[in-house]
Short mmCIF file of C-alpha atoms and ligand atoms in Angstrom, two decimals:
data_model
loop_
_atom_site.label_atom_id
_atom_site.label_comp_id
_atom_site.label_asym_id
_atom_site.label_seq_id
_atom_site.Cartn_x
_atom_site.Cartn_y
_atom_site.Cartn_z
CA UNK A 1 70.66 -15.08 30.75
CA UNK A 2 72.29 -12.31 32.43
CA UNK A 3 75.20 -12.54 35.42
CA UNK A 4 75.54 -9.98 38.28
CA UNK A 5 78.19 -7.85 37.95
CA UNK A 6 79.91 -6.26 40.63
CA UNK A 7 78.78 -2.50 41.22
CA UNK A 8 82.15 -1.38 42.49
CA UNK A 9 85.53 -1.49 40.09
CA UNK A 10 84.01 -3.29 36.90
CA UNK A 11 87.03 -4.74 35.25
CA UNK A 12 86.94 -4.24 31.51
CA UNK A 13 89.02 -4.30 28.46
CA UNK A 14 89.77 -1.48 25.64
CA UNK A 15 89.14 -4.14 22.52
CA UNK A 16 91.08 -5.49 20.38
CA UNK A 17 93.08 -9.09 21.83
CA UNK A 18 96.18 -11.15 20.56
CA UNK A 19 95.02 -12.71 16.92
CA UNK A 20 94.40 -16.54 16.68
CA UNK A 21 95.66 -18.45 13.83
CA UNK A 22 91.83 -18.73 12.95
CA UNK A 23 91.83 -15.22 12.70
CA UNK A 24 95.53 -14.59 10.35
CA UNK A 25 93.97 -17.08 8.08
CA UNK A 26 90.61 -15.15 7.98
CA UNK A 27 92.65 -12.22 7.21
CA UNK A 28 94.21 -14.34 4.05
CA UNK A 29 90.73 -15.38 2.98
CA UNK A 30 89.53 -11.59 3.13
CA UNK A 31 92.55 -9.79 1.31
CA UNK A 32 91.69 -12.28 -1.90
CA UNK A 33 87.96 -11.11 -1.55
CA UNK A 34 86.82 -14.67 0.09
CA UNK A 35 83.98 -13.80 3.00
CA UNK A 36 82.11 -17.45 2.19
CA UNK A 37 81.37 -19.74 5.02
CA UNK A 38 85.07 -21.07 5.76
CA UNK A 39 86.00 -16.99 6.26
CA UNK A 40 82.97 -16.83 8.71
CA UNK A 41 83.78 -20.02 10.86
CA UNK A 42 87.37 -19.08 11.09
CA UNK A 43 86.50 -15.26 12.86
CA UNK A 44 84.35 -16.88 15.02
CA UNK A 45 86.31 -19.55 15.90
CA UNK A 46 88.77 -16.84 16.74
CA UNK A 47 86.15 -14.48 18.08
CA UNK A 48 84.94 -17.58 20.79
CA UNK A 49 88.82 -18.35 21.68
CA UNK A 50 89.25 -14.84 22.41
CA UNK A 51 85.55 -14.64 24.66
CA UNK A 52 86.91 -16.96 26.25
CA UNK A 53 90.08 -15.88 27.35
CA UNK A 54 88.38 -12.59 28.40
CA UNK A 55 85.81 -14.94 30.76
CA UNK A 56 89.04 -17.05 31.87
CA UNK A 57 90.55 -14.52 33.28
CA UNK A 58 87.38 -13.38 35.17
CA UNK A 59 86.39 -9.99 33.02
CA UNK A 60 83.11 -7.95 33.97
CA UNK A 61 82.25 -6.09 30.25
CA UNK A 62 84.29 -7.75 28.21
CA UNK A 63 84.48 -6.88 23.90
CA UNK A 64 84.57 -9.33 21.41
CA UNK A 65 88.80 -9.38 20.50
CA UNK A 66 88.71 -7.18 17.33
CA UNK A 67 89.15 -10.53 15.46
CA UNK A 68 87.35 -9.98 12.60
CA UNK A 69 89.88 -6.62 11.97
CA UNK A 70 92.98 -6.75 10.32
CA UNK A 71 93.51 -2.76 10.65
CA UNK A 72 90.98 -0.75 12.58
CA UNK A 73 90.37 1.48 10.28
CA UNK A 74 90.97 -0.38 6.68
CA UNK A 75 87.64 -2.70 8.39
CA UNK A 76 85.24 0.16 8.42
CA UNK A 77 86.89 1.62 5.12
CA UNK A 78 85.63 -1.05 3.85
CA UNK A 79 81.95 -1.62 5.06
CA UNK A 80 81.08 1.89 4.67
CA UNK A 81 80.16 3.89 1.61
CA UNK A 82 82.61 6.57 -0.25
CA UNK A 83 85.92 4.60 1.10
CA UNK A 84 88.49 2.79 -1.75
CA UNK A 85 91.32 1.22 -0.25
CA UNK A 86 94.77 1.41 -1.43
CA UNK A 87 96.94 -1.29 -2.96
CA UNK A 88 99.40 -1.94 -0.40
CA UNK A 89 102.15 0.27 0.32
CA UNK A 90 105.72 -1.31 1.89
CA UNK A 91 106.34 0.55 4.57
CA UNK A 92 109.36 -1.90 6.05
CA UNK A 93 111.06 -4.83 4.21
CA UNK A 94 108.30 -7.37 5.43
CA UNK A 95 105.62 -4.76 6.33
CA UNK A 96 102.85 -3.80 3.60
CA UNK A 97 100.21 -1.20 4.73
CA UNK A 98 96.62 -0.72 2.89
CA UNK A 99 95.10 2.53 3.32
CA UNK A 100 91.60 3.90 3.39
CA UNK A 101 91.12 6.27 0.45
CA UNK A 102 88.25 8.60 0.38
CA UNK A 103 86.76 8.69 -2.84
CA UNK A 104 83.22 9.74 -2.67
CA UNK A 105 80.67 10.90 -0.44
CA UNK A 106 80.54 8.63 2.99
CA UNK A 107 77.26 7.01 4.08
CA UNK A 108 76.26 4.57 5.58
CA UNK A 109 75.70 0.58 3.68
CA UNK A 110 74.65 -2.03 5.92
CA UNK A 111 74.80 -3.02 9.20
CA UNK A 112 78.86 -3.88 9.95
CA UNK A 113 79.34 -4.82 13.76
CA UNK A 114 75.17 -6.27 15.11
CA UNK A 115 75.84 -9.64 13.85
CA UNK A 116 79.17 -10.11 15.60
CA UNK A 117 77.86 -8.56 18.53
CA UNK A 118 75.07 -10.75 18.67
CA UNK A 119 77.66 -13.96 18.33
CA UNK A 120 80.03 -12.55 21.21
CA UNK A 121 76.79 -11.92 23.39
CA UNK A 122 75.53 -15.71 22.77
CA UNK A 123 78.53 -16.97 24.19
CA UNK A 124 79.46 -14.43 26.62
CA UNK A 125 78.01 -16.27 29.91
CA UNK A 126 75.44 -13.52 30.31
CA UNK A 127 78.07 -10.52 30.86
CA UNK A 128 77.89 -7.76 28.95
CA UNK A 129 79.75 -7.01 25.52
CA UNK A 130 81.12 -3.90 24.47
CA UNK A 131 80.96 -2.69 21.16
CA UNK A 132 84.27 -0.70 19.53
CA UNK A 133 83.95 1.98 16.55
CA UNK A 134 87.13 3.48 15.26
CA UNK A 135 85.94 7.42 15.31
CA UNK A 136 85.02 9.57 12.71
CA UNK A 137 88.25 11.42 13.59
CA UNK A 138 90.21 8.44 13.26
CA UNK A 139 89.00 7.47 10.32
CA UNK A 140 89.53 10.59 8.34
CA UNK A 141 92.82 11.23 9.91
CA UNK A 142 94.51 7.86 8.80
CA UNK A 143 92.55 8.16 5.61
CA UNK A 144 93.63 9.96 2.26
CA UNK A 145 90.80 12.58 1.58
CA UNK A 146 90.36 12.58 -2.38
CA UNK A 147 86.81 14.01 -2.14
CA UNK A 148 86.20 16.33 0.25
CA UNK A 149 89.13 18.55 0.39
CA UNK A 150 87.09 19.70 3.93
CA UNK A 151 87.64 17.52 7.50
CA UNK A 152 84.56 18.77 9.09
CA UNK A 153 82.11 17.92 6.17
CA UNK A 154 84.03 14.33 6.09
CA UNK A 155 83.94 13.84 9.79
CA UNK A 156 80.13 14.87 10.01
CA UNK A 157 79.30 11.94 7.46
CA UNK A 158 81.16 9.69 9.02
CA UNK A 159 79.54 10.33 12.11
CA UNK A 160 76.11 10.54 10.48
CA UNK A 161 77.00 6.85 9.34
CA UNK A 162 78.15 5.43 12.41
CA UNK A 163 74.76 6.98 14.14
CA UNK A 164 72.67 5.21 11.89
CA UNK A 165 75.11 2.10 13.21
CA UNK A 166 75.36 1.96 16.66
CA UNK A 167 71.10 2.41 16.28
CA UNK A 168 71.13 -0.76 14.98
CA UNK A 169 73.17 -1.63 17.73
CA UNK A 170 70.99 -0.07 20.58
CA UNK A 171 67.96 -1.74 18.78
CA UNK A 172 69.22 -5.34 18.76
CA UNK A 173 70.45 -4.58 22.67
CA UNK A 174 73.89 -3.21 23.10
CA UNK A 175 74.37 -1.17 26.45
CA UNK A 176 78.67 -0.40 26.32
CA UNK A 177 78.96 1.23 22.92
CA UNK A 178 82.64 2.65 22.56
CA UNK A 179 84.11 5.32 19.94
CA UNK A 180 88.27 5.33 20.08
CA UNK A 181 89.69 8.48 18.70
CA UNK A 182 93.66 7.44 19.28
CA UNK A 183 94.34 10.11 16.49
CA UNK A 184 92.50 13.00 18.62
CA UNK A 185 95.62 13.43 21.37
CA UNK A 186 98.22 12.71 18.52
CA UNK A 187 97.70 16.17 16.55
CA UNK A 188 94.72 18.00 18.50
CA UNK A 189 94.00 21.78 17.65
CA UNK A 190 91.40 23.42 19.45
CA UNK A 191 89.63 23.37 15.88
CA UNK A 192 90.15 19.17 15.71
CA UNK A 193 88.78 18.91 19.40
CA UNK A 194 85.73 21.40 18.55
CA UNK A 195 85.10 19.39 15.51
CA UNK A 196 85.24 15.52 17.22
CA UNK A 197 82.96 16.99 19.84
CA UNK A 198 80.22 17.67 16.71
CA UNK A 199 80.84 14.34 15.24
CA UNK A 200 79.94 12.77 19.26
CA UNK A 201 76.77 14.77 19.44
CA UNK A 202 75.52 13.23 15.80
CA UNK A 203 77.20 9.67 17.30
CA UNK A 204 75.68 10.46 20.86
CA UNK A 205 73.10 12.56 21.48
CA UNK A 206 70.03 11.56 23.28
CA UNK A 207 70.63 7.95 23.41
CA UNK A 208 69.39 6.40 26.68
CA UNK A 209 69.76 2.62 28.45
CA UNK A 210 73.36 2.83 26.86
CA UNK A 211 76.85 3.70 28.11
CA UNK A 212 78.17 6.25 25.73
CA UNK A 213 82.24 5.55 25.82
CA UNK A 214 85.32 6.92 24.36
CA UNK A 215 88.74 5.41 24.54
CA UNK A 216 91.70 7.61 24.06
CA UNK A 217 95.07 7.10 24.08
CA UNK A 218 99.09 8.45 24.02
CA UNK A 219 100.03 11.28 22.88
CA UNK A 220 98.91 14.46 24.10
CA UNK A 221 95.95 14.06 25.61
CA UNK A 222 95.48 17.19 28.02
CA UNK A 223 95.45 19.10 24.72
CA UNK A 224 91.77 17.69 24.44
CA UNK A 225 90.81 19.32 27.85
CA UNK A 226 88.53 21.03 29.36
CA UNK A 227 86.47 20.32 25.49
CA UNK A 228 86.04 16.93 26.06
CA UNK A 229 84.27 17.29 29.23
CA UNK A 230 81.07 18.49 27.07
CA UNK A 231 80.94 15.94 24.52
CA UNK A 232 78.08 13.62 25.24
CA UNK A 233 79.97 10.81 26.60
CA UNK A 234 79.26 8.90 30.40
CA UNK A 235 82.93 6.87 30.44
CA UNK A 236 86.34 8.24 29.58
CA UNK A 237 88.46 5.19 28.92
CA UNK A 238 91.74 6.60 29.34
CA UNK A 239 95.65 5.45 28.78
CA UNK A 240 96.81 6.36 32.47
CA UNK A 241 99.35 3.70 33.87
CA UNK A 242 101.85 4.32 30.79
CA UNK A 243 102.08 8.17 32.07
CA UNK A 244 102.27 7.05 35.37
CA UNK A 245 98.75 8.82 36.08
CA UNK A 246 99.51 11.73 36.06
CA UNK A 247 96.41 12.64 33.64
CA UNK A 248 94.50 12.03 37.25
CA UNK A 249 95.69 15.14 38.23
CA UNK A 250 94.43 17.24 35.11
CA UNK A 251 90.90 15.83 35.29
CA UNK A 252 90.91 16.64 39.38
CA UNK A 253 91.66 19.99 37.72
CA UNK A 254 88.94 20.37 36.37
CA UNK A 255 86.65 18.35 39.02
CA UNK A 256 85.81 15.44 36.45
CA UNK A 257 82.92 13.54 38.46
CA UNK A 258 82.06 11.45 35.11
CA UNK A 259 82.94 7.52 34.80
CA UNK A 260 86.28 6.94 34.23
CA UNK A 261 88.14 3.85 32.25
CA UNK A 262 91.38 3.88 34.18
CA UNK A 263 94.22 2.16 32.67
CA UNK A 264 96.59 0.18 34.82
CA UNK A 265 98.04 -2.09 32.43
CA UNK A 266 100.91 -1.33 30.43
CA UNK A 267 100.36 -2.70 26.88
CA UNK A 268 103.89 -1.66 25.40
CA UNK A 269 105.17 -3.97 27.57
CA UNK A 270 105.28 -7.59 28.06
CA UNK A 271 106.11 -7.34 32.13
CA UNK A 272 103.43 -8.74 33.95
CA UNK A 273 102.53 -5.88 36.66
CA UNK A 274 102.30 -7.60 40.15
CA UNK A 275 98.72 -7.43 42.03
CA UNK A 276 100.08 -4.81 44.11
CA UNK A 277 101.11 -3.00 41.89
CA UNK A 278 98.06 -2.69 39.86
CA UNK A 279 96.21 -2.07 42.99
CA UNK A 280 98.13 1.10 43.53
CA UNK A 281 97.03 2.32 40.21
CA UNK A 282 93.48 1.50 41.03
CA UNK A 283 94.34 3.41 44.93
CA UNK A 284 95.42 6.46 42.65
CA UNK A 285 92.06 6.46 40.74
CA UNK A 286 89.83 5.88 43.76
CA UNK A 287 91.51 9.27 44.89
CA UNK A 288 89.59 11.15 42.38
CA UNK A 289 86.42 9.35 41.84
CA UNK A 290 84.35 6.90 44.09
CA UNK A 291 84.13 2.88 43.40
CA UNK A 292 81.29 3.20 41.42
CA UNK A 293 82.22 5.45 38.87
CA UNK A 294 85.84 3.57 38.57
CA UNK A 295 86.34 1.14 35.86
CA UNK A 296 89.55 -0.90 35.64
CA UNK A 297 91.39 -2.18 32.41
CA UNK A 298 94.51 -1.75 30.31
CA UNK A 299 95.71 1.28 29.00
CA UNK A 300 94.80 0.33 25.40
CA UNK A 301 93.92 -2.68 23.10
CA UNK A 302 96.01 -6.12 23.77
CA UNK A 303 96.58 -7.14 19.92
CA UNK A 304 100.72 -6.48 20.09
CA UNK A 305 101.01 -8.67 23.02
CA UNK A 306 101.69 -12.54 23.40
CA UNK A 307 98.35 -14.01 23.88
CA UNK A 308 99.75 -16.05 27.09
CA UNK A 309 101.09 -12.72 28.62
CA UNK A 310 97.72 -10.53 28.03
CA UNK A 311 96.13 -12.95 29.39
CA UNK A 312 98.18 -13.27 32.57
CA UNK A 313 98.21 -9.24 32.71
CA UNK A 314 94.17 -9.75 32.59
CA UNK A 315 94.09 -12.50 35.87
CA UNK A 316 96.52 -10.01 37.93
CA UNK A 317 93.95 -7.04 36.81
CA UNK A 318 91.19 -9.01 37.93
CA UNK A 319 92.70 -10.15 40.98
CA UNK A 320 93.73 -6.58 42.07
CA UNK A 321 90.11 -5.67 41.29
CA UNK A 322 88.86 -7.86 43.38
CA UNK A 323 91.30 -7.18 46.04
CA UNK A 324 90.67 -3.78 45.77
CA UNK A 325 86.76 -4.21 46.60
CA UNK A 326 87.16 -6.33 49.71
CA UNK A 327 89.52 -3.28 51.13
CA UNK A 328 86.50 -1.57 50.19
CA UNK A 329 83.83 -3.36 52.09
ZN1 LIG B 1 94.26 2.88 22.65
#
């Protein structure tokens, strides 16, 4: 079963989405070592409430809610090879953090994300599902590196694993597979940027019938340019609204005529943005790029919001979208 998607302005989200109760619990069963049947059912429970909301509120490539992931790195720490994890560390009165330690050589286990995809896809009335991957410079960057005293050797393997992932991925029938490197604009050197764009090639290189994505977001992202531009990557998925676009002017810099994720939701905040409003923000990307090669979402993942307010952020997105398009025709 597959759905026609609009080839002009395909709304889409970063990821992650508000946690159901289904999914807290999971998180309860997991942290005492309990992935048994009742640990399953509740992620998917949570996994189908969250599909849903994304198809509710009329989503083109929608992802499957991040449900299954308590931290976004701690979950791959934890699947791959090489990775400990901390006890947990209070960081506020209330607030206990785990974090990844790297203890030995990183490789790849088992497959981590194909089943879930496969779920999300079965119940995803024929529209596409994107897959996320906290990157390799993520990873290592909110990671404590026991082992290899070295980023760029640590990176590579993690890259090297994921490659052998999002394979598996591309073999069972992915087609939106997304990286997000939110620690690459926080701290970026030249050397960091040179060494990410490595780890995408290993990630990257040579796949075909797939859209090759990163998501980046906050901090200083123009650090990362013109670099970027050469990793092998087809979408950009940037945070945009929150700096009031002005990134759009940077990539017209430098004549970016690749697809382009254009926030114009605010996630920090819980105001709804009007239709209008959001259809300015799409008016400011369709500046730089044509329809086609403009894709329209939130600046980041939707976890820290109310579920009832992402979701009515989502219907005004969609509705600008699709207000957007008629102006269009
Ligand atoms: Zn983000």
């Amino acid at each position: 079963m597959s759905c026609k998607l609009p080839d002009k302005l395909r709304t889409t989200v970063v990821g992650s989405y508000p946690y159901f109760p289904e999914a807290l619990k999971a998180f309860q069963l997991r942290r005492r070592g309990d992935r048994g049947p009742e640990y399953e059912a509740l992620v998917r429970e949570a996994t189908k409430k969250a599909i849903m909301d994304y198809l509710d509120a009329g989503i083109d490539i929608l992802a499957d809610g991040e449900q299954r992931r308590e931290d976004m790195a701690v979950f791959f720490a934890e699947e791959l090879d090489g990775f400990e994890i901390s006890e947990p560390v209070r960081i506020f009165d209330n607030v206990y953090f785990r974090k990844p330690v790297i203890a030995g050589r990183i490789s790849w286990r088992r497959e981590m994300l194909v089943e879930d995809w496969k779920y999300a896809s079965s119940i995803s009335a024929g529209k596409p599902v994107k897959v996320t991957i906290t990157g390799p410079y993520t990873m290592y960057s909110w990671s404590f590196d026991k082992f290899y005293g070295n980023m760029r050797n640590a990176i590579l393997d993690l890259a090297e694993s994921f490659r052998k992932e999002i394979e598996a991925l591309v073999r069972a029938g992915a087609t939106f597979i997304q990286i997000d490197e939110p620690a690459l604009s926080t701290r970026a050197e030249k050397m960091d940027v040179l060494i990410a764009g490595e780890a995408f090639e290993i990630m990257f290189k040579g796949l075909s019938n797939v859209k090759r994505i990163t998501h980046i977001c906050y901090g200083k992202l123009e650090r990362l340019f013109p670099e970027i531009l050469d990793f092998p990557i087809d979408q950009y998925d940037f945070e945009t609204k929150n700096r009031n676009y002005e990134l759009l002017s940077l990539l017209r810099e430098y004549s970016f005529d690749k697809e382009l994720a254009l926030g114009v939701i605010d996630v920090h905040s819980s105001r709804i943005e009007p239709v209008e409003e959001i259809m300015e923000g799409i008016a400011r990307g369709l500046e730089l790029l044509p329809p086609e090669k403009l894709y329209i979402k939130p600046d980041c993942g939707l976890k820290r919001l109310k579920r009832e307010v992402a979701l009515e952020k989502l219907r005004n997105m969609v509705e600008a979208a699709r207000r957007a398009r008629e102006t269009l025709a």
